[in-house]
Coordinates of C-alpha atoms in Angstrom, one line a residue:
N209 CA -15.1 -5.6 -40.9
D210 CA -11.5 -4.9 -39.9
R211 CA -12.3 -1.2 -39.6
D212 CA -15.0 -1.7 -37.0
F213 CA -13.2 0.2 -34.2
D214 CA -16.1 -0.3 -31.7
A215 CA -16.0 -4.0 -32.1
R216 CA -12.2 -4.0 -31.6
A217 CA -12.5 -1.9 -28.5
I218 CA -15.2 -4.2 -27.0
R219 CA -13.2 -7.3 -27.9
A220 CA -10.1 -5.7 -26.2
M221 CA -12.0 -5.5 -22.9
I222 CA -13.1 -9.1 -23.2
Y223 CA -9.5 -10.1 -23.7
L224 CA -8.5 -8.0 -20.7
E225 CA -11.1 -9.8 -18.5
Q226 CA -9.6 -13.1 -19.8
G227 CA -6.1 -12.0 -18.8
D228 CA -4.8 -11.7 -22.4
R229 CA -3.2 -8.2 -22.1
K230 CA -1.3 -8.4 -25.4
A231 CA -4.4 -9.1 -27.4
A232 CA -6.3 -6.3 -25.6
F233 CA -3.4 -3.9 -26.2
D234 CA -3.3 -4.8 -29.9
D235 CA -7.0 -4.3 -30.4
L236 CA -7.0 -1.0 -28.7
N237 CA -4.0 0.2 -30.7
E238 CA -5.9 -0.7 -33.9
A239 CA -9.1 1.0 -32.6
L240 CA -7.1 4.2 -31.9
K241 CA -5.5 4.1 -35.3
L242 CA -9.0 4.0 -36.8
N243 CA -10.5 6.6 -34.4
N244 CA -8.4 8.5 -32.0
E245 CA -11.2 10.8 -30.8
R246 CA -13.0 8.3 -28.6
P247 CA -12.1 9.0 -24.9
V248 CA -13.1 5.4 -23.9
F249 CA -10.4 4.0 -26.2
W250 CA -7.7 6.1 -24.5
N251 CA -9.0 5.3 -21.1
N252 CA -9.2 1.6 -21.8
R253 CA -5.7 1.4 -23.2
G254 CA -4.6 3.2 -20.0
L255 CA -6.2 0.3 -18.1
V256 CA -4.1 -2.1 -20.1
Y257 CA -1.0 -0.1 -19.3
M258 CA -2.0 -0.2 -15.6
Q259 CA -2.1 -4.0 -15.7
L260 CA 1.3 -4.0 -17.4
N261 CA 2.6 -1.9 -14.5
D262 CA 3.5 0.9 -16.9
L263 CA 1.9 3.7 -14.9
E264 CA 3.5 6.6 -16.7
R265 CA 1.9 5.5 -20.0
A266 CA -1.3 4.7 -18.2
I267 CA -1.5 8.2 -16.8
R268 CA -0.7 9.7 -20.2
D269 CA -3.5 7.8 -22.0
I270 CA -6.1 8.4 -19.3
S271 CA -5.1 12.1 -19.1
H272 CA -5.8 12.3 -22.8
A273 CA -9.2 10.7 -22.3
I274 CA -9.9 13.4 -19.7
K275 CA -8.8 16.1 -22.1
L276 CA -11.3 14.8 -24.7
A277 CA -14.1 14.3 -22.1
P278 CA -13.6 16.4 -18.9
K279 CA -16.8 14.9 -17.4
Y280 CA -15.7 11.3 -17.9
A281 CA -15.9 10.1 -14.2
N282 CA -14.4 6.7 -14.8
A283 CA -11.3 8.2 -16.3
W284 CA -10.8 10.5 -13.3
N285 CA -11.2 7.4 -11.1
N286 CA -8.8 5.4 -13.1
R287 CA -6.1 8.1 -13.2
G288 CA -6.6 8.3 -9.4
M289 CA -5.8 4.6 -9.2
C290 CA -2.6 5.2 -11.2
F291 CA -1.5 8.0 -8.9
Y292 CA -2.3 5.9 -5.8
A293 CA -0.2 3.0 -7.2
Q294 CA 2.7 5.5 -7.6
G295 CA 2.3 6.6 -4.0
N296 CA 1.1 10.0 -5.1
I297 CA -1.7 10.1 -2.6
S298 CA -2.7 13.8 -2.8
D299 CA -3.2 13.7 -6.6
A300 CA -5.1 10.4 -6.2
I301 CA -7.5 12.0 -3.8
R302 CA -7.9 15.0 -6.1
D303 CA -8.9 12.8 -9.0
Y304 CA -11.2 10.7 -6.8
D305 CA -12.9 13.9 -5.6
K306 CA -13.5 14.8 -9.2
A307 CA -14.9 11.3 -10.0
V308 CA -17.3 11.4 -7.0
G309 CA -18.4 14.9 -7.9
L310 CA -19.3 13.8 -11.4
D311 CA -20.9 10.5 -10.3
A312 CA -22.0 10.0 -6.7
T313 CA -23.8 6.7 -7.5
T314 CA -20.8 4.5 -8.1
P315 CA -19.7 2.8 -4.9
A316 CA -16.2 2.0 -6.2
F317 CA -15.4 5.7 -6.4
F318 CA -16.1 6.1 -2.7
V319 CA -14.1 2.9 -1.9
N320 CA -11.1 4.1 -3.8
R321 CA -11.2 7.6 -2.3
G322 CA -11.6 6.0 1.1
V323 CA -8.5 3.9 0.6
A324 CA -6.5 6.9 -0.5
R325 CA -7.7 9.0 2.4
L326 CA -6.8 6.3 4.8
A327 CA -3.3 6.2 3.3
A328 CA -3.1 10.0 3.9
G329 CA -4.0 9.5 7.6
E330 CA -7.6 10.9 7.1
R331 CA -9.3 8.0 9.0
D332 CA -12.6 9.8 9.7
S333 CA -13.0 10.9 6.1
A334 CA -12.1 7.4 4.9
L335 CA -14.7 5.8 7.1
E336 CA -17.3 8.2 5.7
D337 CA -16.4 7.1 2.2
F338 CA -16.6 3.4 3.1
D339 CA -20.0 3.9 4.8
A340 CA -21.2 5.9 1.8
A341 CA -20.2 3.0 -0.5
I342 CA -22.1 0.5 1.8
G343 CA -25.1 2.9 1.7
L344 CA -25.1 2.5 -2.1
R345 CA -24.5 -1.3 -2.1
K346 CA -24.8 -3.1 1.2
N347 CA -23.1 -6.3 0.1
L348 CA -19.8 -4.7 -1.1
P349 CA -16.9 -6.7 0.4
E350 CA -14.3 -4.0 -0.5
A351 CA -16.1 -1.4 1.6
F352 CA -16.0 -3.7 4.7
I353 CA -12.3 -4.3 4.0
G354 CA -11.8 -0.6 4.0
R355 CA -13.7 -0.2 7.3
S356 CA -11.6 -2.9 8.8
N357 CA -8.5 -1.0 7.9
V358 CA -9.8 2.2 9.5
F359 CA -10.4 0.3 12.7
L360 CA -7.0 -1.3 12.5
G361 CA -5.5 2.1 12.2
R362 CA -7.4 3.2 15.3
G363 CA -6.1 0.2 17.2
D364 CA -9.7 -1.3 17.5
L365 CA -8.7 -4.8 16.5
V366 CA -12.0 -6.3 17.4
R367 CA -14.1 -4.1 15.1
A368 CA -11.3 -4.5 12.5
A369 CA -11.6 -8.3 12.6
D370 CA -15.4 -8.2 12.6
N371 CA -15.5 -6.1 9.4
A372 CA -12.9 -8.3 7.7
S373 CA -14.9 -11.4 8.6
E374 CA -18.0 -9.8 7.2
A375 CA -16.2 -9.2 3.9
I376 CA -15.3 -12.9 3.8
R377 CA -18.9 -13.8 4.6
L378 CA -20.1 -11.7 1.7
D379 CA -17.5 -13.2 -0.6
P380 CA -15.9 -16.5 0.6
N381 CA -13.8 -16.5 -2.6
S382 CA -12.3 -13.0 -2.0
A383 CA -8.5 -13.3 -1.8
D384 CA -8.5 -9.6 -0.8
A385 CA -10.7 -10.3 2.2
F386 CA -8.6 -13.2 3.5
N387 CA -5.5 -11.1 3.0
N388 CA -7.0 -8.3 4.9
R389 CA -8.1 -10.5 7.8
G390 CA -4.7 -12.1 7.8
W391 CA -3.0 -8.8 8.4
I392 CA -5.3 -7.9 11.2
R393 CA -4.6 -11.3 12.8
F394 CA -0.9 -10.7 12.5
K395 CA -1.3 -7.2 14.2
S396 CA -3.4 -8.9 16.9
G397 CA -0.5 -11.2 17.8
K398 CA -1.9 -14.3 16.1
P399 CA 0.8 -15.2 13.5
D400 CA -0.4 -18.8 12.9
A401 CA -4.0 -17.6 12.2
A402 CA -2.5 -14.9 10.0
L403 CA -0.5 -17.4 8.0
A404 CA -3.6 -19.5 7.5
D405 CA -5.5 -16.5 6.0
F406 CA -2.6 -15.6 3.7
N407 CA -2.3 -19.2 2.6
K408 CA -6.0 -19.2 1.8
A409 CA -5.7 -15.9 -0.1
L410 CA -2.8 -17.4 -2.2
E411 CA -4.8 -20.6 -2.8
L412 CA -7.5 -18.4 -4.3
D413 CA -5.0 -16.2 -6.2
E414 CA -1.5 -17.6 -6.5
D415 CA -0.2 -14.4 -8.1
F416 CA -1.6 -12.1 -5.3
A417 CA 1.4 -9.9 -4.7
K418 CA 0.1 -8.2 -1.6
A419 CA -0.6 -11.5 0.1
L420 CA 2.9 -12.8 -0.8
S421 CA 4.3 -9.6 0.6
N422 CA 2.3 -9.8 3.8
R423 CA 3.1 -13.5 4.3
G424 CA 6.7 -12.5 3.9
V425 CA 6.4 -10.1 6.8
V426 CA 4.9 -12.8 9.1
L427 CA 7.6 -15.3 8.1
T428 CA 10.3 -12.7 8.7
H429 CA 9.0 -12.1 12.2
A430 CA 8.9 -15.9 12.8
G431 CA 12.6 -16.1 11.9
R432 CA 11.8 -18.0 8.6
V433 CA 13.7 -15.5 6.6
D434 CA 14.6 -17.6 3.6
E435 CA 10.9 -18.5 3.1
A436 CA 10.1 -14.8 3.6
L437 CA 12.6 -13.7 0.9
T438 CA 11.1 -16.3 -1.5
D439 CA 7.7 -14.7 -1.1
L440 CA 9.0 -11.2 -1.2
D441 CA 11.1 -11.8 -4.3
R442 CA 8.0 -13.1 -6.1
A443 CA 5.9 -10.2 -4.9
I444 CA 8.4 -7.7 -6.3
K445 CA 8.5 -9.6 -9.6
L446 CA 4.7 -9.4 -9.8
E447 CA 4.5 -5.8 -8.8
Q448 CA 7.8 -4.0 -9.3
W449 CA 6.2 -0.7 -8.5
S450 CA 5.0 -1.8 -5.0
S451 CA 7.0 0.3 -2.5
V452 CA 5.4 -1.9 0.3
A453 CA 7.0 -5.1 -1.1
W454 CA 10.4 -3.4 -1.4
T455 CA 10.1 -2.1 2.1
N456 CA 9.1 -5.5 3.4
R457 CA 12.0 -7.2 1.7
G458 CA 14.3 -4.6 3.1
N459 CA 13.2 -5.6 6.6
A460 CA 13.8 -9.3 5.6
W461 CA 17.4 -8.5 4.6
L462 CA 17.8 -6.6 7.8
A463 CA 16.8 -9.7 9.7
R464 CA 19.5 -11.6 7.7
K465 CA 22.0 -8.9 8.7
E466 CA 22.4 -8.1 5.0
Y467 CA 22.6 -4.4 5.8
Q468 CA 23.6 -3.1 2.4
K469 CA 20.8 -5.1 0.6
A470 CA 18.3 -3.7 3.2
L471 CA 19.4 -0.2 2.5
N472 CA 19.1 -0.7 -1.2
D473 CA 15.6 -2.0 -0.9
F474 CA 14.5 0.9 1.4
N475 CA 16.0 3.4 -1.1
K476 CA 14.2 1.6 -4.0
A477 CA 10.9 1.8 -2.1
L478 CA 11.3 5.6 -1.7
E479 CA 12.4 6.0 -5.3
I480 CA 9.1 4.5 -6.3
A481 CA 7.0 6.3 -3.8
P482 CA 8.8 9.2 -2.0
Q483 CA 5.7 10.0 0.1
D484 CA 5.1 6.4 1.3
I485 CA 4.9 6.9 5.0
E486 CA 5.8 3.3 6.0
A487 CA 8.8 3.3 3.7
L488 CA 10.0 6.5 5.3
N489 CA 9.5 5.1 8.7
A490 CA 11.3 1.9 7.8
K491 CA 14.4 3.7 6.5
A492 CA 14.4 6.1 9.5
W493 CA 14.3 3.2 11.9
Y494 CA 17.1 1.5 10.0
L495 CA 19.3 4.6 10.0
A496 CA 18.7 5.0 13.7
T497 CA 19.1 1.5 15.0
C498 CA 21.2 -0.6 12.5
P499 CA 23.7 -2.6 14.5
D500 CA 26.4 -1.8 11.9
S501 CA 27.6 1.8 12.6
S502 CA 28.7 2.4 9.0
F503 CA 25.0 2.4 8.0
R504 CA 23.7 4.6 10.8
N505 CA 22.9 8.3 10.3
G506 CA 21.2 10.0 13.2
E507 CA 20.6 13.4 11.6
Q508 CA 19.0 11.9 8.5
A509 CA 17.0 9.5 10.7
V510 CA 15.6 12.4 12.6
E511 CA 14.7 14.3 9.4
L512 CA 12.9 11.3 8.0
A513 CA 11.1 10.4 11.3
T514 CA 10.0 14.0 11.8
T515 CA 8.4 14.0 8.3
V516 CA 6.7 10.7 9.2
C517 CA 5.3 12.0 12.5
E518 CA 4.1 15.2 10.8
K519 CA 2.2 13.1 8.3
S520 CA 0.6 10.9 10.9
K521 CA 0.1 13.8 13.3
M522 CA 2.0 12.1 16.2
E523 CA -0.9 9.6 16.5
D524 CA 0.9 6.4 15.4
W525 CA 3.0 4.9 18.2
S526 CA 5.3 3.2 15.8
H527 CA 6.2 6.5 14.1
V528 CA 6.8 8.3 17.4
D529 CA 8.8 5.3 18.6
T530 CA 11.0 5.7 15.5
L531 CA 11.4 9.4 16.1
A532 CA 12.6 8.7 19.6
A533 CA 15.2 6.2 18.4
A534 CA 16.4 8.6 15.8
Q535 CA 16.8 11.4 18.4
A536 CA 18.7 9.1 20.7
E537 CA 21.0 8.1 17.8
A538 CA 21.6 11.8 17.1
G539 CA 22.5 12.3 20.8
S540 CA 19.4 14.3 21.7
F541 CA 18.4 12.1 24.7
D542 CA 16.1 14.7 26.3
K543 CA 14.0 14.8 23.1
A544 CA 14.2 11.1 22.8
V545 CA 12.8 10.6 26.3
E546 CA 10.0 13.1 25.6
S547 CA 9.1 11.4 22.3
Q548 CA 9.3 7.9 23.8
K549 CA 7.0 8.8 26.6
A550 CA 4.5 10.0 24.0
A551 CA 4.9 6.6 22.2
V552 CA 4.3 4.7 25.5
N553 CA 1.0 6.7 26.0
I554 CA -0.4 5.7 22.6
A555 CA 1.1 2.3 22.1
P556 CA -1.3 -0.7 22.1
D557 CA -1.2 -3.0 25.1
D558 CA 1.1 -5.6 23.5
K559 CA 3.7 -3.0 22.5
R560 CA 3.7 -0.9 25.7
E561 CA 6.3 -3.0 27.5
L562 CA 8.7 -2.8 24.6
C563 CA 8.2 1.0 24.5
Q564 CA 9.0 1.1 28.2
Q565 CA 12.2 -0.8 27.7
R566 CA 13.3 1.7 25.1
L567 CA 12.4 4.6 27.3
A568 CA 14.6 3.2 30.1
R569 CA 17.4 2.9 27.6
Y570 CA 17.1 6.5 26.5
E571 CA 16.8 7.8 30.1
N572 CA 20.2 6.1 30.7
G573 CA 21.7 7.9 27.7
E574 CA 21.9 4.7 25.7
R575 CA 20.8 4.1 22.1
W576 CA 18.7 1.3 20.6
R577 CA 20.0 -1.4 18.2
S578 CA 17.7 -3.7 16.2
D579 CA 17.7 -6.3 13.4
I580 CA 13.9 -6.2 13.5
G581 CA 12.6 -3.7 11.1
K582 CA 9.5 -1.4 11.2

């Protein structure tokens, strides 16, 4: 029966699970031609658009599903995922709030809201969400990954690593879990162990854009910039909407002293996600510290870095460190000294000496120059 719209819609989701997005899309289009009043059809075509990285169309379709069924919790959650992918964190949290309010029994809703809250700097609320998800399902790797990121943000690298390892124990085939632990190991000053985890993540999923992007960061810091660019080019090809990948590649170009290419990538990251706090921080650092004077702009760097520090409530040493460099570039050395002292006070042990070096420079009325990005 070619006109069985339910069968087409179900087959579409099977195709989507198999990775055949075109077949899924075709079936859902036919289902909607036959019956355009079913919210699930609009929601599911939105999911296909999400996988095709066409977020605007995804939001359009899922919004129509919500219009047809305002209490459709999955649709609110899925639209939140689209907003999050765009870097629109506040709207993502709003939609996740709605999903949780409609259905407080689905762990994924809490995990997704926790991820968004963490991106907004709301660590305590994020941890509550991850704990709530674990309360609903104790063997949920994604919730432990979320917890590990909360502890990472707090600088508690031991608890971060413990939670990441628990996620791997729960699912040894989770590329996400290995990618997560790899990043923690990198931040813990263990680049070789980090590379091993990223390699494992990519062995499990060769098209895992986030792992490619993260491995690119480690390779950049190791001076293996050509390899880093290979990874980052591929990450961007896989997820052109990822502001993180564009930011990371900007830092790789910076390490190569390709300053215009670096600026182009930082601008692209912020075009995609104007609220992305790390993209803002990276560009502010670049404008403040680029060795080529034609690319520096102290006033703009201060403006961007101030926005970053407001977002992170002056609690992230890297952000405050950037603000100090920007103030120094703008010639406000008294402010730079004050900000850098604040950075020293909250910096992790392995970064405190570097912060002290910068403080001494600003106290002497000198600016900082760097080919190492943020």
